[in-house]
């Protein structure tokens, strides 16, 4: 009801402080107080809980977020220079996801070499740097690189090196979050367990913030770098692409700086406690308490070595159904190793971890339309580098705000509830893209004087969808930080990450199958003669969109129902 209706309703008492002047109603103080309280509870409080010791792992997470700097460049480079199909790119996504399935043995390795885990960050940074240098060479000196081996082969090598580097850094960052939470207060007294649990939750939230914050930063850079690039000649565009890959070399430097900072903070804290009169024995007991003895689990290490050997041999041999064989073997190995680790938990924790893993696995395993969707947006809707950079910026910023805004929601609701909510929201927010394929943007533009066109719809859809991007994982990570055995934190983080990342491999396989059933092609021209080698064909993309939406709605709810029937819980 409008404000002026209240004056003519004799049944309602007048509110003395209400009048028609804007911002001067009695509701204004209440609204402003609510907004101020929300900001304090969800954003300012998180900032107040920030500690210097949290910074090293957060820097490694920032490096992961900054990795998106080359995303738009990579999309246009593949589209303009490489003749790779959507199905092949989906298959490559499967192979690139395999290193993430190995987080479990790597996590166990970190537990075994706890005091020397920084070396893995240096190794990961080196692999990332090599991957970026390969892409820089492909963009800046394609003829020289092509003289050594094909551009496509170089691209595949780069695409495989990068995830190995990132997974090495990520598994160490997960372990660093455990030791980043202080054990003692400023007086050297042990902190109570309840306070450390709160700190663990805060640090996991800040970890997601760091990743998304890195994404916001690179989105801003992309917006600036690609401003007006659509009107530039090919040589000028290529020079900008090379600049972006050169700038991306800061990524490994950030993660290495985080490791160096961790050492500096540890030395600073030791000096502070030493000045308070703590002897060396007590100092080491506080800052570096001797971990419980961790014996090598040869089932984990040996099984993982067998898995790597099988994966490499099948990949090199290019045997038919090689990806499917690797996926089934991966799932069997990880399930077996998870079962061994679950024995160390009590019955309630075991059911909680298992139910959570199943729900998140299915939710993340849903296939997507693949690269063909982006090609269609570029070719048919006219989305250029600059606009895609702006979309990325909006998505990153709103995802960051969503992480703050849904903080209480994440803490109070179960994973099953959150996944159900995300499934419904994702389905509804997929409909505008399907509508645009069938001409929705043309109808809306015709009836709004050209205002609500394809770009307007994409902006609104991105703005609504982005805040939901990261809220499924935080509760699970916080639960592990609180409930996993103290001497196996890294292993448990890695186990769940391996299992849920394997879901992304399942998603890549499903995307490949759908792209084989509904073939989508972009126009490919010979780089020398400019003759058309493959014509663009997006006629089957609508059916592909529809199948993806239906699967994304039905299957996650079925998984939630199955876990309820099995009386499993979720975190």
Coordinates of C-alpha atoms in Angstrom, one line a residue, residues 78-86 89 152 375 379 520-527 529-538:
X78 CA 41.4 -20.5 -28.7
X79 CA 38.5 -19.1 -30.8
X80 CA 40.6 -17.1 -33.2
X81 CA 43.8 -19.1 -33.5
X82 CA 43.2 -22.8 -32.6
X83 CA 40.9 -25.2 -34.4
X84 CA 39.7 -27.1 -31.3
X85 CA 36.2 -28.3 -31.1
X86 CA 33.9 -27.7 -28.1
X89 CA 37.9 -28.5 -25.0
X152 CA 47.5 -26.9 -30.2
X375 CA 31.1 -18.8 -28.9
X379 CA 29.2 -14.4 -32.6
X520 CA 28.0 -26.8 -31.9
X521 CA 30.6 -25.3 -34.2
X522 CA 32.1 -21.9 -34.6
X523 CA 33.5 -20.4 -37.8
X524 CA 37.2 -21.4 -38.3
X525 CA 39.3 -19.7 -40.9
X526 CA 42.7 -20.6 -42.3
X527 CA 45.1 -18.2 -40.7
X529 CA 44.3 -17.7 -46.7
X530 CA 41.3 -16.7 -44.5
X531 CA 39.3 -19.4 -46.3
X532 CA 36.5 -20.8 -44.2
X533 CA 37.4 -24.3 -42.9
X534 CA 34.4 -24.8 -40.7
X535 CA 31.1 -23.0 -40.8
X536 CA 29.4 -21.7 -37.7
X537 CA 26.4 -23.8 -36.6
X538 CA 24.5 -23.0 -33.4

